Amino acid sequence: EVASQAAGLATILIWAAIEPSIWALVAGGIAGTLTRLVLSHTVLPGKANHFRWDRSSLTQMLHLGRWIFFSTVLTFFVGQSDRLIFGKLVPLSMLGVYSVGALIATMPAVALGRMASSVFFPVYSRVQNSGADLAPVFTRVRRPVLVLGGWMIAGLAGGGAAAVHLLYDQRYAEAGWIVQLLSLASWFTVLEATNGAALLARGEAHWTAASGAAKLLGMVALIPLGYALGGFSGAVAGLAAAEILKYAVSAVAVTRAGLKGWPQELRLTAWVFATAALGWTVASLGQQAGWSSPVVAALVFVVVTLAWAPLGAPFLAHYRSSARAERAA
């Protein structure tokens, strides 16, 4: 991985030095990918990959793979449809403001979603393949990540406007409320990601495809409806509602699978909204008092962190004790 990144960076620098253009970035990406491909086949220990026909593997791929393929296609369309729809409804300048707000609001969900696919899915798969009960592992493994995600999302929902003022100039001021609204919607993205990892581990990829389809249909229907009822803010609210639809499908699926995550989700969701409201109140009072954006953002961070500290402290204590045990060993 380090070698592929180094190859990509070197290609970008050399290309840019010879011919400064956007193609330097394209060439760097291709060079890094090719380097990873070659090294993964030549350097890694063990048997080298080779072609082999395995009918049983083909059957499994066709059964599970088609749903993963549909889910991937739907994920692509879902990721691009909001800008396509908004591009037809609002001016280009407002679309740029929306893009900034959406980028900030979804950063925690994107990071934790990758964790769900790269960490949770292997853990759930190992438990599922061993024949053990997945339900207690499902609840226990995802709780620290949900607490981390809830803390970050509550902070963004409470202090999103202050964060935008801190990072961007006045032209992007309206992105503040977009950050606050979409960050709350991204909480359901995090919940859906943890649910989806468990469903994939159980071989129920059709439910992940159904979740993506629910969001896509919700976006197509609810964004224009929200715009007709409430203008641009109504359209963004429609997008948030579509995210909740996606989560709802996954929640039904994991409940049918015997993974009762909804009590945990209900408690944490209530705390996310309560601490977001607390952070928003603190930010509003600070702005009315005339405090600067850095001070307001710092105050929201402190207040929301203190509110989530009782939930996160046990995990930090466990991590520190594990680290001390490893150093002692």
CSV table of C-alpha atoms in Angstrom, one decimal:
chain,number,residue,atom,x,y,z
A,1,GLU,CA,0.0,0.0,0.0
A,2,VAL,CA,2.8,2.4,0.9
A,3,ALA,CA,4.6,1.5,-2.3
A,4,SER,CA,1.5,2.1,-4.4
A,5,GLN,CA,0.9,5.5,-2.8
A,6,ALA,CA,4.6,6.4,-3.3
A,7,ALA,CA,4.4,5.4,-7.0
A,8,GLY,CA,1.2,7.5,-7.5
A,9,LEU,CA,2.7,10.6,-5.8
A,10,ALA,CA,5.9,10.3,-7.7
A,11,THR,CA,4.0,10.1,-11.0
A,12,ILE,CA,2.0,13.1,-10.1
A,13,LEU,CA,5.1,15.2,-9.2
A,14,ILE,CA,7.0,14.1,-12.3
A,15,TRP,CA,4.1,14.6,-14.7
A,16,ALA,CA,3.2,18.0,-13.1
A,17,ALA,CA,6.8,19.1,-13.5
A,18,ILE,CA,6.9,18.2,-17.2
A,19,GLU,CA,3.4,19.3,-18.1
A,20,PRO,CA,1.3,21.0,-15.4
A,21,SER,CA,-2.3,19.8,-16.0
A,22,ILE,CA,-5.1,17.8,-14.4
A,23,TRP,CA,-3.9,14.7,-16.2
A,24,ALA,CA,-1.1,14.5,-13.6
A,25,LEU,CA,-3.7,13.4,-11.1
A,26,VAL,CA,-5.2,10.9,-13.4
A,27,ALA,CA,-1.8,9.4,-14.2
A,28,GLY,CA,-0.9,9.2,-10.5
A,29,GLY,CA,-4.0,7.3,-9.8
A,30,ILE,CA,-3.4,4.8,-12.6
A,31,ALA,CA,0.2,4.4,-11.6
A,32,GLY,CA,-0.7,3.7,-7.9
A,33,THR,CA,-3.3,1.2,-8.9
A,34,LEU,CA,-1.0,-0.7,-11.3
A,35,THR,CA,1.7,-0.8,-8.7
A,36,ARG,CA,-0.7,-2.3,-6.1
A,37,LEU,CA,-1.8,-4.8,-8.7
A,38,VAL,CA,1.7,-6.0,-9.6
A,39,LEU,CA,3.0,-6.1,-6.1
A,40,SER,CA,0.0,-8.0,-4.8
A,41,HIS,CA,0.7,-10.7,-7.3
A,42,THR,CA,4.5,-10.9,-7.0
A,43,VAL,CA,5.5,-9.9,-3.5
A,44,LEU,CA,2.9,-11.3,-1.1
A,45,PRO,CA,3.7,-14.7,0.4
A,46,GLY,CA,1.8,-17.8,-0.3
A,47,LYS,CA,0.4,-19.3,-3.5
A,48,ALA,CA,0.1,-17.0,-6.5
A,49,ASN,CA,-3.3,-16.3,-8.0
A,50,HIS,CA,-4.1,-18.3,-11.1
A,51,PHE,CA,-7.1,-19.2,-13.2
A,52,ARG,CA,-9.3,-22.1,-12.1
A,53,TRP,CA,-12.9,-23.1,-12.9
A,54,ASP,CA,-14.9,-23.9,-9.8
A,55,ARG,CA,-18.6,-24.5,-10.4
A,56,SER,CA,-19.6,-24.3,-6.7
A,57,SER,CA,-17.9,-20.9,-6.4
A,58,LEU,CA,-19.6,-19.8,-9.6
A,59,THR,CA,-23.0,-20.7,-8.1
A,60,GLN,CA,-22.3,-18.8,-5.0
A,61,MET,CA,-21.1,-15.7,-6.9
A,62,LEU,CA,-24.2,-15.7,-9.1
A,63,HIS,CA,-26.5,-16.1,-6.1
A,64,LEU,CA,-24.9,-13.5,-3.8
A,65,GLY,CA,-23.0,-11.5,-6.4
A,66,ARG,CA,-25.9,-10.3,-8.4
A,67,TRP,CA,-27.4,-8.6,-5.4
A,68,ILE,CA,-24.0,-7.1,-4.5
A,69,PHE,CA,-23.8,-5.8,-8.1
A,70,PHE,CA,-27.3,-4.3,-7.9
A,71,SER,CA,-26.4,-2.8,-4.5
A,72,THR,CA,-23.2,-1.3,-5.9
A,73,VAL,CA,-25.1,0.2,-8.9
A,74,LEU,CA,-27.7,1.7,-6.6
A,75,THR,CA,-25.1,3.1,-4.3
A,76,PHE,CA,-23.5,4.9,-7.3
A,77,PHE,CA,-26.8,6.4,-8.4
A,78,VAL,CA,-27.8,7.3,-4.8
A,79,GLY,CA,-24.5,9.1,-4.4
A,80,GLN,CA,-24.9,11.2,-7.5
A,81,SER,CA,-28.7,11.7,-7.7
A,82,ASP,CA,-28.9,14.5,-5.1
A,83,ARG,CA,-26.7,16.8,-7.1
A,84,LEU,CA,-28.5,15.8,-10.3
A,85,ILE,CA,-31.9,16.6,-8.9
A,86,PHE,CA,-30.8,19.7,-7.1
A,87,GLY,CA,-29.1,20.9,-10.3
A,88,LYS,CA,-32.5,21.0,-11.9
A,89,LEU,CA,-34.2,22.8,-9.0
A,90,VAL,CA,-31.7,25.5,-7.7
A,91,PRO,CA,-29.1,27.8,-9.3
A,92,LEU,CA,-25.6,26.7,-9.7
A,93,SER,CA,-24.3,28.9,-6.9
A,94,MET,CA,-26.7,27.3,-4.5
A,95,LEU,CA,-25.7,23.9,-5.7
A,96,GLY,CA,-22.1,24.8,-4.7
A,97,VAL,CA,-23.2,25.9,-1.3
A,98,TYR,CA,-25.1,22.6,-0.9
A,99,SER,CA,-22.1,20.6,-2.0
A,100,VAL,CA,-20.0,22.2,0.8
A,101,GLY,CA,-22.6,21.5,3.4
A,102,ALA,CA,-23.1,17.9,2.3
A,103,LEU,CA,-19.3,17.3,2.3
A,104,ILE,CA,-18.9,18.4,5.9
A,105,ALA,CA,-22.1,16.8,7.1
A,106,THR,CA,-21.3,13.3,5.7
A,107,MET,CA,-17.6,13.0,6.7
A,108,PRO,CA,-18.3,11.0,9.9
A,109,ALA,CA,-20.8,8.7,8.1
A,110,VAL,CA,-18.3,8.1,5.3
A,111,ALA,CA,-15.5,7.2,7.7
A,112,LEU,CA,-17.6,5.0,9.9
A,113,GLY,CA,-19.2,3.4,6.9
A,114,ARG,CA,-15.8,2.3,5.6
A,115,MET,CA,-15.1,0.9,9.1
A,116,ALA,CA,-18.3,-1.1,8.9
A,117,SER,CA,-17.3,-2.7,5.6
A,118,SER,CA,-13.6,-3.3,6.5
A,119,VAL,CA,-13.9,-4.2,10.2
A,120,PHE,CA,-17.5,-5.2,11.1
A,121,PHE,CA,-18.1,-7.4,8.1
A,122,PRO,CA,-15.1,-9.7,8.7
A,123,VAL,CA,-16.0,-10.0,12.3
A,124,TYR,CA,-19.6,-10.8,11.7
A,125,SER,CA,-18.7,-13.2,8.9
A,126,ARG,CA,-16.3,-15.1,11.2
A,127,VAL,CA,-19.0,-15.5,13.9
A,128,GLN,CA,-21.6,-16.4,11.3
A,129,ASN,CA,-19.4,-19.1,9.7
A,130,SER,CA,-18.5,-20.5,13.1
A,131,GLY,CA,-22.1,-21.3,13.8
A,132,ALA,CA,-22.1,-19.0,17.0
A,133,ASP,CA,-25.0,-16.7,17.8
A,134,LEU,CA,-24.4,-13.4,15.9
A,135,ALA,CA,-27.0,-11.4,17.9
A,136,PRO,CA,-24.8,-10.5,21.0
A,137,VAL,CA,-21.8,-9.9,18.9
A,138,PHE,CA,-23.8,-7.6,16.6
A,139,THR,CA,-24.9,-5.5,19.6
A,140,ARG,CA,-21.5,-5.4,21.4
A,141,VAL,CA,-19.2,-4.8,18.5
A,142,ARG,CA,-21.0,-1.9,16.9
A,143,ARG,CA,-21.7,0.0,20.2
A,144,PRO,CA,-18.3,1.8,20.4
A,145,VAL,CA,-18.6,3.0,16.8
A,146,LEU,CA,-22.2,4.2,17.3
A,147,VAL,CA,-21.1,6.2,20.3
A,148,LEU,CA,-18.2,7.7,18.4
A,149,GLY,CA,-20.5,8.5,15.5
A,150,GLY,CA,-23.2,9.9,17.7
A,151,TRP,CA,-20.7,12.2,19.4
A,152,MET,CA,-19.4,13.6,16.1
A,153,ILE,CA,-22.8,13.9,14.4
A,154,ALA,CA,-24.3,15.7,17.5
A,155,GLY,CA,-21.4,18.1,17.4
A,156,LEU,CA,-21.9,18.9,13.7
A,157,ALA,CA,-25.7,19.2,14.1
A,158,GLY,CA,-25.2,21.6,17.0
A,159,GLY,CA,-22.3,23.6,15.8
A,160,GLY,CA,-22.6,23.2,12.0
A,161,ALA,CA,-23.1,26.9,11.3
A,162,ALA,CA,-20.2,27.9,13.4
A,163,ALA,CA,-18.0,25.3,11.7
A,164,VAL,CA,-18.9,26.7,8.3
A,165,HIS,CA,-18.2,30.3,9.4
A,166,LEU,CA,-14.9,29.1,10.7
A,167,LEU,CA,-13.8,27.3,7.5
A,168,TYR,CA,-15.4,29.3,4.7
A,169,ASP,CA,-16.2,32.9,3.9
A,170,GLN,CA,-19.6,34.6,4.0
A,171,ARG,CA,-20.6,33.3,0.5
A,172,TYR,CA,-21.1,29.8,2.1
A,173,ALA,CA,-22.9,31.0,5.2
A,174,GLU,CA,-26.1,29.3,4.2
A,175,ALA,CA,-24.3,25.9,4.2
A,176,GLY,CA,-24.5,26.0,8.0
A,177,TRP,CA,-28.1,24.8,8.3
A,178,ILE,CA,-27.5,22.2,5.5
A,179,VAL,CA,-24.7,20.8,7.7
A,180,GLN,CA,-26.9,20.6,10.7
A,181,LEU,CA,-29.8,19.0,8.9
A,182,LEU,CA,-27.8,16.5,6.8
A,183,SER,CA,-25.6,15.5,9.7
A,184,LEU,CA,-28.7,14.4,11.6
A,185,ALA,CA,-29.7,12.4,8.5
A,186,SER,CA,-26.2,10.9,8.4
A,187,TRP,CA,-26.8,9.3,11.8
A,188,PHE,CA,-29.2,7.0,10.1
A,189,THR,CA,-26.5,6.3,7.4
A,190,VAL,CA,-24.2,5.1,10.2
A,191,LEU,CA,-26.9,2.8,11.6
A,192,GLU,CA,-27.7,1.4,8.2
A,193,ALA,CA,-24.0,0.7,7.5
A,194,THR,CA,-23.7,-1.4,10.6
A,195,ASN,CA,-26.9,-3.2,9.8
A,196,GLY,CA,-25.8,-3.8,6.2
A,197,ALA,CA,-22.5,-5.4,7.3
A,198,ALA,CA,-24.4,-7.9,9.4
A,199,LEU,CA,-26.8,-8.7,6.6
A,200,LEU,CA,-24.0,-9.2,4.1
A,201,ALA,CA,-22.3,-11.5,6.6
A,202,ARG,CA,-25.5,-13.6,6.7
A,203,GLY,CA,-25.6,-13.8,2.9
A,204,GLU,CA,-28.6,-11.5,2.7
A,205,ALA,CA,-27.3,-9.0,0.2
A,206,HIS,CA,-30.7,-8.6,-1.3
A,207,TRP,CA,-31.6,-6.5,1.7
A,208,THR,CA,-28.8,-4.1,1.1
A,209,ALA,CA,-30.0,-3.7,-2.5
A,210,ALA,CA,-33.5,-3.1,-1.2
A,211,SER,CA,-32.2,-0.4,1.2
A,212,GLY,CA,-30.4,1.4,-1.7
A,213,ALA,CA,-33.5,1.2,-3.8
A,214,ALA,CA,-35.7,2.6,-1.0
A,215,LYS,CA,-33.4,5.7,-0.7
A,216,LEU,CA,-33.2,6.2,-4.5
A,217,LEU,CA,-37.0,6.1,-4.8
A,218,GLY,CA,-37.3,8.3,-1.8
A,219,MET,CA,-35.0,10.9,-3.3
A,220,VAL,CA,-36.8,10.9,-6.6
A,221,ALA,CA,-40.1,11.4,-4.9
A,222,LEU,CA,-39.4,13.4,-1.7
A,223,ILE,CA,-36.8,16.0,-3.0
A,224,PRO,CA,-39.2,17.5,-5.6
A,225,LEU,CA,-42.1,17.2,-3.2
A,226,GLY,CA,-40.1,19.0,-0.5
A,227,TYR,CA,-39.1,21.7,-2.9
A,228,ALA,CA,-42.7,22.2,-4.0
A,229,LEU,CA,-43.8,22.6,-0.3
A,230,GLY,CA,-40.9,24.4,1.2
A,231,GLY,CA,-38.4,25.5,-1.4
A,232,PHE,CA,-34.7,24.5,-1.2
A,233,SER,CA,-34.9,23.8,2.6
A,234,GLY,CA,-37.8,21.5,1.9
A,235,ALA,CA,-35.8,19.7,-0.8
A,236,VAL,CA,-32.9,19.1,1.6
A,237,ALA,CA,-35.4,17.8,4.2
A,238,GLY,CA,-36.7,15.4,1.5
A,239,LEU,CA,-33.2,14.1,1.1
A,240,ALA,CA,-32.9,13.6,4.8
A,241,ALA,CA,-36.2,11.7,4.8
A,242,ALA,CA,-35.0,9.4,2.0
A,243,GLU,CA,-32.0,8.5,4.2
A,244,ILE,CA,-34.3,7.5,7.0
A,245,LEU,CA,-36.2,5.3,4.5
A,246,LYS,CA,-33.0,3.5,3.6
A,247,TYR,CA,-32.3,2.9,7.3
A,248,ALA,CA,-35.9,1.7,7.9
A,249,VAL,CA,-35.5,-1.1,5.4
A,250,SER,CA,-32.3,-2.3,7.0
A,251,ALA,CA,-33.8,-2.1,10.4
A,252,VAL,CA,-36.7,-4.4,9.3
A,253,ALA,CA,-34.2,-6.8,7.8
A,254,VAL,CA,-32.0,-7.2,10.8
A,255,THR,CA,-35.0,-7.6,13.1
A,256,ARG,CA,-36.3,-10.4,10.8
A,257,ALA,CA,-32.9,-12.0,11.1
A,258,GLY,CA,-33.1,-12.0,14.9
A,259,LEU,CA,-30.6,-9.2,15.4
A,260,LYS,CA,-32.6,-6.9,17.8
A,261,GLY,CA,-30.5,-3.8,17.5
A,262,TRP,CA,-33.5,-1.4,17.7
A,263,PRO,CA,-33.4,-0.9,21.5
A,264,GLN,CA,-29.8,0.2,21.3
A,265,GLU,CA,-30.5,2.3,18.2
A,266,LEU,CA,-33.6,4.0,19.8
A,267,ARG,CA,-31.6,5.0,22.9
A,268,LEU,CA,-28.7,6.4,21.0
A,269,THR,CA,-30.8,8.1,18.5
A,270,ALA,CA,-32.7,10.0,21.3
A,271,TRP,CA,-29.3,11.0,22.8
A,272,VAL,CA,-28.0,12.2,19.4
A,273,PHE,CA,-31.0,14.5,18.9
A,274,ALA,CA,-31.0,15.6,22.5
A,275,THR,CA,-27.3,16.5,22.5
A,276,ALA,CA,-27.6,18.1,19.1
A,277,ALA,CA,-30.3,20.3,20.4
A,278,LEU,CA,-28.1,21.2,23.4
A,279,GLY,CA,-25.2,22.1,21.1
A,280,TRP,CA,-27.5,24.2,18.9
A,281,THR,CA,-28.8,26.1,21.9
A,282,VAL,CA,-25.3,26.8,23.1
A,283,ALA,CA,-24.3,28.0,19.6
A,284,SER,CA,-27.4,30.2,19.3
A,285,LEU,CA,-26.7,31.8,22.7
A,286,GLY,CA,-23.1,32.4,21.8
A,287,GLN,CA,-23.9,34.0,18.5
A,288,GLN,CA,-26.5,36.2,20.2
A,289,ALA,CA,-23.8,37.3,22.6
A,290,GLY,CA,-21.6,38.2,19.8
A,291,TRP,CA,-18.9,35.6,20.3
A,292,SER,CA,-16.6,34.7,17.5
A,293,SER,CA,-17.1,31.5,15.4
A,294,PRO,CA,-13.9,29.8,16.9
A,295,VAL,CA,-15.2,30.4,20.4
A,296,VAL,CA,-18.7,29.2,19.6
A,297,ALA,CA,-17.4,26.1,17.9
A,298,ALA,CA,-15.1,25.3,20.8
A,299,LEU,CA,-17.9,25.8,23.3
A,300,VAL,CA,-20.2,23.5,21.3
A,301,PHE,CA,-17.4,20.9,21.2
A,302,VAL,CA,-16.9,21.0,25.0
A,303,VAL,CA,-20.6,20.8,25.8
A,304,VAL,CA,-21.3,17.9,23.4
A,305,THR,CA,-18.2,16.1,24.5
A,306,LEU,CA,-19.1,16.3,28.2
A,307,ALA,CA,-22.6,15.0,27.3
A,308,TRP,CA,-21.2,12.0,25.5
A,309,ALA,CA,-18.3,11.3,27.9
A,310,PRO,CA,-20.3,8.9,30.2
A,311,LEU,CA,-21.0,6.7,27.2
A,312,GLY,CA,-17.5,6.8,25.8
A,313,ALA,CA,-15.5,6.6,29.0
A,314,PRO,CA,-15.9,2.8,29.4
A,315,PHE,CA,-14.5,2.1,26.0
A,316,LEU,CA,-11.6,4.5,26.5
A,317,ALA,CA,-10.8,2.7,29.8
A,318,HIS,CA,-11.0,-0.7,28.2
A,319,TYR,CA,-8.7,0.5,25.4
A,320,ARG,CA,-6.1,1.9,27.8
A,321,SER,CA,-6.1,-1.3,29.9
A,322,SER,CA,-5.6,-3.4,26.8
A,323,ALA,CA,-2.8,-1.2,25.6
A,324,ARG,CA,-1.1,-1.5,29.0
A,325,ALA,CA,-1.5,-5.3,29.0
A,326,GLU,CA,0.1,-5.4,25.5
A,327,ARG,CA,3.1,-3.3,26.6
A,328,ALA,CA,3.5,-5.4,29.7
A,329,ALA,CA,3.5,-8.6,27.6
